[in-house]
Coordinates of C-alpha atoms and ligand atoms in Angstrom, one line a residue:
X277 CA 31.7 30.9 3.9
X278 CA 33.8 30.4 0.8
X279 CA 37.0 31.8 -0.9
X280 CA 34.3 34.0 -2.9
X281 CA 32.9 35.2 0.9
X282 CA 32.5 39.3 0.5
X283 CA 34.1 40.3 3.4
X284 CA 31.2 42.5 3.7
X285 CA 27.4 43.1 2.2
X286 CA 25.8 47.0 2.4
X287 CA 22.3 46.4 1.7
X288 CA 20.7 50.4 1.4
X289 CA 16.8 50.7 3.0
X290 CA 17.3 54.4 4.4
X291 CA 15.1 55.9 1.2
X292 CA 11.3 56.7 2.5
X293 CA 9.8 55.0 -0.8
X294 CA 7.3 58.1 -0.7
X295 CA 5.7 56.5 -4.3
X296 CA 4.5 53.4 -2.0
X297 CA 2.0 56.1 -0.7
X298 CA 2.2 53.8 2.7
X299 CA 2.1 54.0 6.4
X300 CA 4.6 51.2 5.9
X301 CA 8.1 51.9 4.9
X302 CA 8.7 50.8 1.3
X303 CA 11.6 47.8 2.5
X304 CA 9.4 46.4 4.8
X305 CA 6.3 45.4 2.3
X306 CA 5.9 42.2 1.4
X307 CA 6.0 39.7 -1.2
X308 CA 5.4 35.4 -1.2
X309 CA 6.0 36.0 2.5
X310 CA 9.1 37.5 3.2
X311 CA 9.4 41.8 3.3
X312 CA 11.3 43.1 0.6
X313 CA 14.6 43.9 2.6
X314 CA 14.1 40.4 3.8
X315 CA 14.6 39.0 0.2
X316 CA 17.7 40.9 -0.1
X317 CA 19.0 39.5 3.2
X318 CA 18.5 36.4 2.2
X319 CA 20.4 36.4 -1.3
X320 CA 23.2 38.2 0.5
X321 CA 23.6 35.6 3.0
X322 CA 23.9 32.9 0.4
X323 CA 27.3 34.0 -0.4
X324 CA 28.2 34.0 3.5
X325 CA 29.7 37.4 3.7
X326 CA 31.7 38.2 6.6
X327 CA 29.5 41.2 7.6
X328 CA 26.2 42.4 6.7
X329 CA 25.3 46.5 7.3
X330 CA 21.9 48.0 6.4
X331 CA 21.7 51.4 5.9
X332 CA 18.7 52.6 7.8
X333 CA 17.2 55.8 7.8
X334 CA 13.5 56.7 6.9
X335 CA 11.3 54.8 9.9
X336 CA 14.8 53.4 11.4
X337 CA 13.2 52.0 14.6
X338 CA 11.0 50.3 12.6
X339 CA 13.4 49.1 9.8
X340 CA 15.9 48.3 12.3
X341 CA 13.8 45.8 14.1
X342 CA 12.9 44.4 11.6
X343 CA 16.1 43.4 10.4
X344 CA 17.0 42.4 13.9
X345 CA 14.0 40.0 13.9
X346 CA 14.4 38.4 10.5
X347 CA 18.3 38.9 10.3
X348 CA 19.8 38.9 13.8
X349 CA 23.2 38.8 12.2
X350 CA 23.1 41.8 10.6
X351 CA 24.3 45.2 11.6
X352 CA 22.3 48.0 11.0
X353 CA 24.2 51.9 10.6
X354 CA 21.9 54.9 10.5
X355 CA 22.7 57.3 7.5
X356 CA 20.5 60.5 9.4
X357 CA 19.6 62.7 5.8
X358 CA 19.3 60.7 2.8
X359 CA 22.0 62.4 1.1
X360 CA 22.8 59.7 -1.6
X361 CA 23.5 56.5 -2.4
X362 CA 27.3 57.3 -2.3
X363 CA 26.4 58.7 1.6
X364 CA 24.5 55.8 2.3
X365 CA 27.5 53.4 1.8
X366 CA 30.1 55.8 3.6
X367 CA 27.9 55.8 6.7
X368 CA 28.2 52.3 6.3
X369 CA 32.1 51.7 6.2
X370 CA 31.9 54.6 9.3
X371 CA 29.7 52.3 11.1
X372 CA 32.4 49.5 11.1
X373 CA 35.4 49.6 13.5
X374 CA 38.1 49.6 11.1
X375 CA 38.8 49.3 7.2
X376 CA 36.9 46.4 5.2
X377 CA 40.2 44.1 3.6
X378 CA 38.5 42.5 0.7
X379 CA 35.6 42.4 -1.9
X380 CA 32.4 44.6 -0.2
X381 CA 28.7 44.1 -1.6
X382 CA 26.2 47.0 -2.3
X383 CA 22.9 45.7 -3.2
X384 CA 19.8 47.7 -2.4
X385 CA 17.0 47.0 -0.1
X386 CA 13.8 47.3 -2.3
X387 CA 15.2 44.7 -4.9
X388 CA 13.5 41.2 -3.8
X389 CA 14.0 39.0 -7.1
X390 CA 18.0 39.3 -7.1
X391 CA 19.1 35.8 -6.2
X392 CA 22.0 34.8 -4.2
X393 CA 23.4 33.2 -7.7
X394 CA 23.8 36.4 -9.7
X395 CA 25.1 38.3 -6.6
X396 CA 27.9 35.2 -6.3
X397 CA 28.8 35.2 -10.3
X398 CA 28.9 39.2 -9.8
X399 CA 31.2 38.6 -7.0
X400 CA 33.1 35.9 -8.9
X401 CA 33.5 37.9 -12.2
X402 CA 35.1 40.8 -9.5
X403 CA 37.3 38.5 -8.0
X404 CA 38.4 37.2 -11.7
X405 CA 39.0 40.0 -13.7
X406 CA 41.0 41.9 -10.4
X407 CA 38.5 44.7 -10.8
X408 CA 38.5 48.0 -8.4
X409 CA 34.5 48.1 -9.1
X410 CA 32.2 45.9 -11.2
X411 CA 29.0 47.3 -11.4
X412 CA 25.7 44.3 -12.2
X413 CA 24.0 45.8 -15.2
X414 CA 21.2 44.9 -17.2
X415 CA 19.9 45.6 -20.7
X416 CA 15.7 46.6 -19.9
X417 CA 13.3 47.5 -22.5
X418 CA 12.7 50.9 -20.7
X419 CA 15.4 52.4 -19.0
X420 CA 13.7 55.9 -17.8
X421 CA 14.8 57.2 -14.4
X422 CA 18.0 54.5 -13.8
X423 CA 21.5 55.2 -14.3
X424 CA 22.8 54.8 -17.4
X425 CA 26.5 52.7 -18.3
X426 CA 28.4 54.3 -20.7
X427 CA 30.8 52.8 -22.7
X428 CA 34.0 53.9 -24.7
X429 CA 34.5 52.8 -28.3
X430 CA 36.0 49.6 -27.3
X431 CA 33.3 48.8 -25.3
X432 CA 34.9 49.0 -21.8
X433 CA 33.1 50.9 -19.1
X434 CA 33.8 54.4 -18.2
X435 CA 31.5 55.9 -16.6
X436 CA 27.6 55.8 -14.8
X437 CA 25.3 58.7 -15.8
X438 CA 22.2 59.2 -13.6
X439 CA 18.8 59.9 -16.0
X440 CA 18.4 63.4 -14.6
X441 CA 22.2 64.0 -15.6
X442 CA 22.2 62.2 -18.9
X443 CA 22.5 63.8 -22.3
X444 CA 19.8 62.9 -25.2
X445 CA 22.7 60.5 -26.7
X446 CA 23.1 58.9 -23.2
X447 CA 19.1 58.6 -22.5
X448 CA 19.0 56.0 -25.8
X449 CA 21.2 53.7 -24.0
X450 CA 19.4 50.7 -22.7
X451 CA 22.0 49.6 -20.6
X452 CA 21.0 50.6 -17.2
X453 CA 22.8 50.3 -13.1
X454 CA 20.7 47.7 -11.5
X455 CA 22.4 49.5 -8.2
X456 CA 24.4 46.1 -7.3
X457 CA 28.2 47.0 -7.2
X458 CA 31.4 44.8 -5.5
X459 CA 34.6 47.2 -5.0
X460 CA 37.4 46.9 -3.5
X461 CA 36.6 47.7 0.2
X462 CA 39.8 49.7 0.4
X463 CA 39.9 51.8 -2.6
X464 CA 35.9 52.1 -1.6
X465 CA 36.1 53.8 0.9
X466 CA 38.8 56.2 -0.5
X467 CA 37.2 57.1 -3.4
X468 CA 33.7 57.9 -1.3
X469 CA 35.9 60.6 0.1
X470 CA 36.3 62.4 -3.6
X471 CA 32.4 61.9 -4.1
X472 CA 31.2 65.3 -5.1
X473 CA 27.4 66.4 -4.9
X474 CA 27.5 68.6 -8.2
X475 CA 25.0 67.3 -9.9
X476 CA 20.8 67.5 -10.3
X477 CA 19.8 66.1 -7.0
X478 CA 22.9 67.7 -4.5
X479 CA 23.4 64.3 -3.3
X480 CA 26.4 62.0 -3.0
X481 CA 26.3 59.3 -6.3
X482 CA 27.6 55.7 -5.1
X483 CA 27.9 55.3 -9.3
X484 CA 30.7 58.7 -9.3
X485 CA 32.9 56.1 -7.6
X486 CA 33.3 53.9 -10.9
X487 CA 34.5 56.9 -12.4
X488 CA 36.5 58.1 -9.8
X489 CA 38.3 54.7 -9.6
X490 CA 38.8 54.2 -13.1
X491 CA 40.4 57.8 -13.4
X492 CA 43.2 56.3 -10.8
X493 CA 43.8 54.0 -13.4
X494 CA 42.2 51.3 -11.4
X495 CA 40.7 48.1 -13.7
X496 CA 36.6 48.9 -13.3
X497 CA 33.8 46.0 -15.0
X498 CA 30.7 45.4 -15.8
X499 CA 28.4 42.2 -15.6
X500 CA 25.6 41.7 -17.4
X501 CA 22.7 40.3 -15.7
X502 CA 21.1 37.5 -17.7
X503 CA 17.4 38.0 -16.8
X504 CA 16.6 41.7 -16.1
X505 CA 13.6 41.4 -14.2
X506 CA 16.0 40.5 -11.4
X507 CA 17.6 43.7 -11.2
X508 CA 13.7 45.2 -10.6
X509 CA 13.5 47.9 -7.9
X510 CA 10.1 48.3 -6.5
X511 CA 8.8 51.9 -6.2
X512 CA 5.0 51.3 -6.3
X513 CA 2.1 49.2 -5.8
X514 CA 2.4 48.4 -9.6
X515 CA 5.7 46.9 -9.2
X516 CA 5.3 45.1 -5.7
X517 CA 2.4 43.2 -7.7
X518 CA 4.7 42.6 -11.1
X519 CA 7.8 41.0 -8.9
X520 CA 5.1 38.8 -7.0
X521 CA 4.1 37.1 -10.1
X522 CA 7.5 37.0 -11.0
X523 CA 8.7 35.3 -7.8
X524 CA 5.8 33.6 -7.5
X525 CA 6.2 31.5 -11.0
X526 CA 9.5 31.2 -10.1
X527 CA 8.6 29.6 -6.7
X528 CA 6.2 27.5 -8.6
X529 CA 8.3 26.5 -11.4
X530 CA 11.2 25.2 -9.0
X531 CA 8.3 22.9 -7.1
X532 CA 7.3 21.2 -10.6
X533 CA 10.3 20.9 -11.8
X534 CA 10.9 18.7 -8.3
X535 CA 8.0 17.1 -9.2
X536 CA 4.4 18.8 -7.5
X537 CA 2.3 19.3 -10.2
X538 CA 0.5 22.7 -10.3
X539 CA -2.6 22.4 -12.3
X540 CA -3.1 26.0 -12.7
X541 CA 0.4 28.3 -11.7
X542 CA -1.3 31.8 -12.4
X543 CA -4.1 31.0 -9.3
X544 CA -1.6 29.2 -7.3
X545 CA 0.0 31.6 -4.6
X546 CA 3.2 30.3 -2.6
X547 CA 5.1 31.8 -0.1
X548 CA 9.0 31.4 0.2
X549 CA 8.7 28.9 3.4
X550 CA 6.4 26.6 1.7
X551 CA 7.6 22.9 1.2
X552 CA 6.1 20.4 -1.1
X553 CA 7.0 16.4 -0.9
X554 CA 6.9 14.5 -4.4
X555 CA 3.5 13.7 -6.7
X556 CA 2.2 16.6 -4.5
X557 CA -1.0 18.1 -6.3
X558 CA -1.8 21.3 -6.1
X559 CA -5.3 22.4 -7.2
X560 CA -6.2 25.7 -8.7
X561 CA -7.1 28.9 -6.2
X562 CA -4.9 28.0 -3.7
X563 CA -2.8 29.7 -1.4
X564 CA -0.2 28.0 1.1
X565 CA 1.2 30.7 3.1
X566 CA 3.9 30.7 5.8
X567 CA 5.3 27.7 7.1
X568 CA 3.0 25.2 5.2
X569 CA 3.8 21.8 4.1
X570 CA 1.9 19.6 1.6
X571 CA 3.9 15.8 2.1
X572 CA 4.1 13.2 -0.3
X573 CA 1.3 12.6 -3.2
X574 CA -1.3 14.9 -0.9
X575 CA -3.9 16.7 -2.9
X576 CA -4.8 20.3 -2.1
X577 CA -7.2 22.7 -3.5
X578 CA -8.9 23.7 -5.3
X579 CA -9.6 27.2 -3.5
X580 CA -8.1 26.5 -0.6
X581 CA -5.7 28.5 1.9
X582 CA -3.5 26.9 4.0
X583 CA -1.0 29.2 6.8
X584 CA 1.9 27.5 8.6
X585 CA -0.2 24.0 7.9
X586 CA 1.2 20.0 7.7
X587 CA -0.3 18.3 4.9
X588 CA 0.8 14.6 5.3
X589 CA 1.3 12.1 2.8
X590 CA -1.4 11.1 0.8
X591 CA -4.0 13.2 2.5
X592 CA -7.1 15.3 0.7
X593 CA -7.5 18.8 1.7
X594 CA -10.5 20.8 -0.5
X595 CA -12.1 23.8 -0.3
X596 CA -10.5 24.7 2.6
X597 CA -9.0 27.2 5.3
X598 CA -6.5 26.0 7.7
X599 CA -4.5 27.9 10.3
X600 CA -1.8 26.5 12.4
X601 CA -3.3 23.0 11.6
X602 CA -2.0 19.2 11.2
X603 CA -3.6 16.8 8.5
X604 CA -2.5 13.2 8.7
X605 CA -1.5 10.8 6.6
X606 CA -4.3 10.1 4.3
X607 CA -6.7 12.1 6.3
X608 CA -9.3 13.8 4.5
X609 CA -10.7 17.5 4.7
X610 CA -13.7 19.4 3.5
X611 CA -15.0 20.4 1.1
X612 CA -15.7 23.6 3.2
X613 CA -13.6 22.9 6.3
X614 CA -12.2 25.6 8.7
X615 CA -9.5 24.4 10.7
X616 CA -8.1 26.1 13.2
X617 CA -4.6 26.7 15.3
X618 CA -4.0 23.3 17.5
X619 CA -6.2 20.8 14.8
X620 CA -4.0 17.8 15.0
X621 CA -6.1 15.1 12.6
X622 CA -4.5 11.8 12.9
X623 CA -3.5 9.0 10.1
X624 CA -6.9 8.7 7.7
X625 CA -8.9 11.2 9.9
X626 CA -12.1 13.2 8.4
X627 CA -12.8 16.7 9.2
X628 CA -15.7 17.0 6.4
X629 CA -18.3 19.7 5.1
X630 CA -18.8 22.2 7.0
X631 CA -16.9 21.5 9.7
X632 CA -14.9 23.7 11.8
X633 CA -12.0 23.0 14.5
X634 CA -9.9 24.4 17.0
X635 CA -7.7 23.0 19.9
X636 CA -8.5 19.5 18.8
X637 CA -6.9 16.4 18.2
X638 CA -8.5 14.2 16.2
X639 CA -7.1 10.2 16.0
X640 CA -6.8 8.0 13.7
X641 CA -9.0 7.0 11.5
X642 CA -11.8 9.3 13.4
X643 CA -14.6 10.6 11.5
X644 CA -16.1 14.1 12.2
X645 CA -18.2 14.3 8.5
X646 CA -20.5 17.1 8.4
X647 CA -22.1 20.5 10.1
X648 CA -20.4 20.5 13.2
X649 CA -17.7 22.0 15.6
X650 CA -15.1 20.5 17.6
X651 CA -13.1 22.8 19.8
X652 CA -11.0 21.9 22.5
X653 CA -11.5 18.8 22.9
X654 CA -9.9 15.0 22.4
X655 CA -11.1 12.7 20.6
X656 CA -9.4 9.2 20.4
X657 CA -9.5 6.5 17.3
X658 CA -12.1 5.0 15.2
X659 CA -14.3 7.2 16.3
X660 CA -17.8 8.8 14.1
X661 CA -19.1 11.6 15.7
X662 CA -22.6 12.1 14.4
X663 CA -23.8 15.2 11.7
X664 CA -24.9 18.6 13.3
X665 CA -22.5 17.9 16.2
X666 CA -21.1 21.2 18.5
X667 CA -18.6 20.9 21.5
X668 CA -20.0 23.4 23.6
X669 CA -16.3 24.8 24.7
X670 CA -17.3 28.1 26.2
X671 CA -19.1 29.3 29.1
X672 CA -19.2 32.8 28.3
X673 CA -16.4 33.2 30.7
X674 CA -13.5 30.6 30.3
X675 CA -13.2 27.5 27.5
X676 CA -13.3 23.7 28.8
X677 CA -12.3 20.7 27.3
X678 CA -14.2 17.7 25.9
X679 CA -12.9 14.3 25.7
X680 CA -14.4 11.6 24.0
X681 CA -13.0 8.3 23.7
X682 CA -12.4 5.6 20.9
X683 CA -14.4 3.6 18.9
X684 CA -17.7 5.9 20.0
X685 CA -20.8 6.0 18.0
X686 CA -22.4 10.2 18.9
X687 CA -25.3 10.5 17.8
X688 CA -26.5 13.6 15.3
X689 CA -26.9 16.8 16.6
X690 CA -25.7 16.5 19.9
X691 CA -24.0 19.6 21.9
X692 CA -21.5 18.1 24.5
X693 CA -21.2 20.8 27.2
X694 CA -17.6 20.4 28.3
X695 CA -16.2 20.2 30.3
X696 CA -17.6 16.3 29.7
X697 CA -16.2 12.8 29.2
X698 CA -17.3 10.3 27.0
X699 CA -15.8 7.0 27.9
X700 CA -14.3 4.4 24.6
X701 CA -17.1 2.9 23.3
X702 CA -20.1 4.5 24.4
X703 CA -22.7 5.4 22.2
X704 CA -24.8 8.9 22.7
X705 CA -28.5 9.0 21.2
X706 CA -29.3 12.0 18.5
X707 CA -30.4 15.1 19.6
X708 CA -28.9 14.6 23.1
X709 CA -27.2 17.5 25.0
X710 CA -24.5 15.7 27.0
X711 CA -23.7 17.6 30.5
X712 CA -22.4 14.7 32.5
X713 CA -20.0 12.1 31.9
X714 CA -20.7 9.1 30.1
X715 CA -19.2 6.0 30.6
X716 CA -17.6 3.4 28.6
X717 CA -19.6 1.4 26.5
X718 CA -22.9 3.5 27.6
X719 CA -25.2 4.9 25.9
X720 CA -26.4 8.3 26.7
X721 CA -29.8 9.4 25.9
X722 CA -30.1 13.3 27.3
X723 CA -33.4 14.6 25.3
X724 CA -37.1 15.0 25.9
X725 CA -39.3 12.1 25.3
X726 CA -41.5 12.1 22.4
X727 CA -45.1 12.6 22.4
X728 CA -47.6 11.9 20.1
X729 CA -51.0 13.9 19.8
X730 CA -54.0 11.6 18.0
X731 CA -56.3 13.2 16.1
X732 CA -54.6 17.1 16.5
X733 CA -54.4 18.2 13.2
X734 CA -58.3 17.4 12.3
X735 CA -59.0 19.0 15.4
X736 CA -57.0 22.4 15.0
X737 CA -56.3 22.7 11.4
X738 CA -59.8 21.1 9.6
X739 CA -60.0 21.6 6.3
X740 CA -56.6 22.3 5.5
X741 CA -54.4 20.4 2.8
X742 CA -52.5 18.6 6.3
X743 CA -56.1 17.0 7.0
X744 CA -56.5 16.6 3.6
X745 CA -53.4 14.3 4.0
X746 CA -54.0 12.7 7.4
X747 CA -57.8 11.8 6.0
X748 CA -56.8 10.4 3.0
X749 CA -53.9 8.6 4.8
X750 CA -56.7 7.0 7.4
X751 CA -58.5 5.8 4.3
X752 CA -55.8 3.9 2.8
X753 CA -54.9 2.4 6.4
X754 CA -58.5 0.8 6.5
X755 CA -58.6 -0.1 2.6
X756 CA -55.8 -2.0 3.4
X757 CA -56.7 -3.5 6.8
Ligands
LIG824 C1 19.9 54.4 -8.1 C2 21.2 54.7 -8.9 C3 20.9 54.5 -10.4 C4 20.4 53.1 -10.6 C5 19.2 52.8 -9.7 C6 18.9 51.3 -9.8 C7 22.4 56.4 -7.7 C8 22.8 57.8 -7.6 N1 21.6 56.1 -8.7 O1 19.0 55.4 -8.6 O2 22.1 54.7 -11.2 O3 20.1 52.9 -12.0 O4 19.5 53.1 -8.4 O5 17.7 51.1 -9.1 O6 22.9 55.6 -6.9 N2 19.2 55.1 -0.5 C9 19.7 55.3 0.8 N3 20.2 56.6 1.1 C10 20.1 57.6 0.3 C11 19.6 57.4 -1.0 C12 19.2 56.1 -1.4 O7 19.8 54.4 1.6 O8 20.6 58.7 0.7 C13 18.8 53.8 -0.8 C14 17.3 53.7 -1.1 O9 16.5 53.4 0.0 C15 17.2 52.6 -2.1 C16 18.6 52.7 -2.9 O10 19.4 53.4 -2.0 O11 17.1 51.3 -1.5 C17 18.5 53.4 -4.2 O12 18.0 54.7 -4.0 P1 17.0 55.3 -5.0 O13 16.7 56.7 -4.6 O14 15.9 54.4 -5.3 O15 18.0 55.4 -6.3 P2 17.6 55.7 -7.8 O16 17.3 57.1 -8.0 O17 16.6 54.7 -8.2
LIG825 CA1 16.7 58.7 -6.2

């Protein structure tokens, strides 16, 4: 908390967002991994305001969990009719025992690319100029359906117009209400009282107290927002996909400008969480989602989607899925990898093509290359376990564990039924299906023995190109002999 601190933040999610045409309510969709309302909570608690309120209303339950579960902090009051912005914030101030002393924030909830910066400067302009009300404004190439600032001769703000209100003169102004006000929490809630609902839509304006105030004789302000697109409110699909690009280059740019290089930013998909180390690289058609991390000079991509994943240093991930994983240092995966929640690959560990995981840690510098799965199961260091390989976890009632040791040598092919134990340094043959332990420094050959038929092919196939072969073959045998 600093001298700037708003002594309080009203962030208003009661609307139903009825253009969404959702099941979900319109706060709680989601962008780069964070739900709309989330985003806002987040700028707002950069500034460190003393309280935070959101306005529910449509869906409360469900919008007031939410909140609790991203922003446990925050206080939620429940505005019961959508009867206006201007409504929305008064059921706010009710909702608090006792007058708000100080500078109070209204931002609203469906507005995910404000930052934390322009709600401080907003804040600080407020504080500066010893404003009753600064409204956040923006100048946007079309301004249909927002409020619109208007402006005496000498340019000083008089006055917000809703669209539906507006006259043709007012509708040519470009200068719009991004919805973002600070006022003075006092003379806030005063003027919310005077708030009249004569106008096109019956409903209590939040914007009528800039009016209101500045009729008093208060000192009301505007700030300019620098980029626009910040201001965006999402009421559609349209929009939810416009302010994820946005956000998302913006996510992007920040990363290369610490130094990840992103070969290709417009397939690249990042969520908010994500954390890159330096001389990261980050291949085209990939998505690192959650709570994923890609350490120091690691390579992922391309096509590749990584949820809450470690990348560490140096490491290879390609063509790849990964879920709940760990990559060490320098280890290497796919092309065409599936890993799992509970991989754990060790330093300069291989989980190669084709290979999925699951409940399994791998240790260093243990090779599991091609065609094979490993779930539950342990496998210790220096390890190669052999191409077409399956740790046979499940029963069809319960899963068991496999433990193999270190420096082994499996054979290809092998299915170890677990649960099983191979001890360090034992060797398995191919084609072996491993039902009892083996020990160390064994090895284990569990397969039929081979058999060969003289003479079967000439004796049930004649004639055929297979003779042909075997005939000719016999020939050359005795030429040489
Ligand atoms: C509002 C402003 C308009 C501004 C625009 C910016 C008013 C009257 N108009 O218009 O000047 O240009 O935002 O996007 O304020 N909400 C409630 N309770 C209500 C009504 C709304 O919580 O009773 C919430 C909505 O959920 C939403 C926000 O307030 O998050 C804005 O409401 P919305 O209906 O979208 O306002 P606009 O008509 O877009
Ligand atoms: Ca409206």
């Amino acid at each position: 908390m600093s001298a700037n601190s708003p002594a309080a933040v009203v962030v208003l999610a009661a609307g139903e967002g009825t253009r969404m045409k959702s099941a979900t309510p319109k706060v709680l969709h989601e962008i780069s991994g964070r739900s709309l309302v989330g985003h806002v909570l987040a700028a707002a608690r950069e500034l460190g305001p003393e309280r935070l309120v959101v306005v529910v209303g449509h869906a409360r339950e469900q919008v007031a969990a939410h909140v609790a579960a991203v922003d446990p902090a925050a206080l939620t009051a429940v505005q019961e009719e959508q009867n206006g912005t201007g409504h929305a914030v008064r059921m706010a101030l009710e909702s608090l025992d006792g007058p708000v002393d100080g500078t109070v924030l209204v931002v609203c909830g469906d507005t995910p690319l404000l930052t934390g910066a322009t709600l401080a400067a907003l804040s600080r302009t407020h504080t500066a100029d010893g404003n009753a009300v600064t409204v956040l404004t923006a100048e946007v190439p079309d301004a249909t359906g927002y409020g619109r600032i208007v402006r005496d001769a000498s340019g000083a703000v008089t006055g917000i117009v809703e669209h539906k209100d507006a006259t043709e003169e007012q509708r040519a102004v470009r200068e719009i209400n991004s919805g973002v006000f600070a006022f003075d929490g006092r003379l806030l809630a005063e003027a919310l009282g005077r708030v009249r609902t004569d106008n096109s839509q019956g409903e209590e304006y939040l914007p009528d107290v800039l009016g209101i105030l500045r009729g008093d004789g208060h000192r009301v302000g505007a700030s300019v927002a620098a980029d626009h697109r910040e201001i965006a409110g999402i009421n559609n699909r349209v929009q939810l996909a416009e302010a994820r690009a946005v956000l998302n280059a913006r996510l992007l740019e920040r990363a290369m400008l610490a130094g990840v290089t992103v070969v290709d930013p417009v397939s690249t998909l990042v969520d908010v969480t994500v954390e890159f180390g330096p001389d990261a690289v980050v291949h085209p058609g990939t998505q690192l989602l959650g709570a994923t991390r890609v350490g120091e000079g690691a390579e992922v991509g391309p096509n590749t989607r990584l949820t809450d994943t470690a990348v560490g240093a140096g490491a290879r991930v390609d063509n790849t899925v990964a879920v709940g994983a760990e990559v060490g240092e320098g280890a290497s995966v796919g092309p065409f990898a599936y890993l799992r929640p509970g991989t754990r690959l060790g330093t300069g560990a291989k989980a190669g093509t084709y290979v999925e995981m699951k409940n399994a840690t791998i240790g260093e510098g243990t090779k599991v290359p091609h065609l094979s799965y490993v779930g539950d199961a342990t496998i210790g260091e220096f390890t190669n376990i052999g191409a077409a390989s399956v740790f046979v976890n499940y029963d069809g009632e319960s899963k068991h564990h496999t433990t193999v040791g270190s420096h082994c040598k499996t054979g290809s092919d092998n299915m170890f039924v677990a649960p099983v134990t191979i001890g360090d340094g034992a060797y398995t043959a191919a084609g072996s299906v491993i039902t009892k332990d083996v020990p160390a420094g064994s090895l284990a050959v569990a397969r039929g023995q081979q058999r060969n038929i003289g003479g079967w092919v000439a004796r049930k196939r004649p004639g055929s190109a297979a003779a042909k072969a075997a005939e000719a073959a016999a020939r050359k045998q005795v030429g040489e002999d």
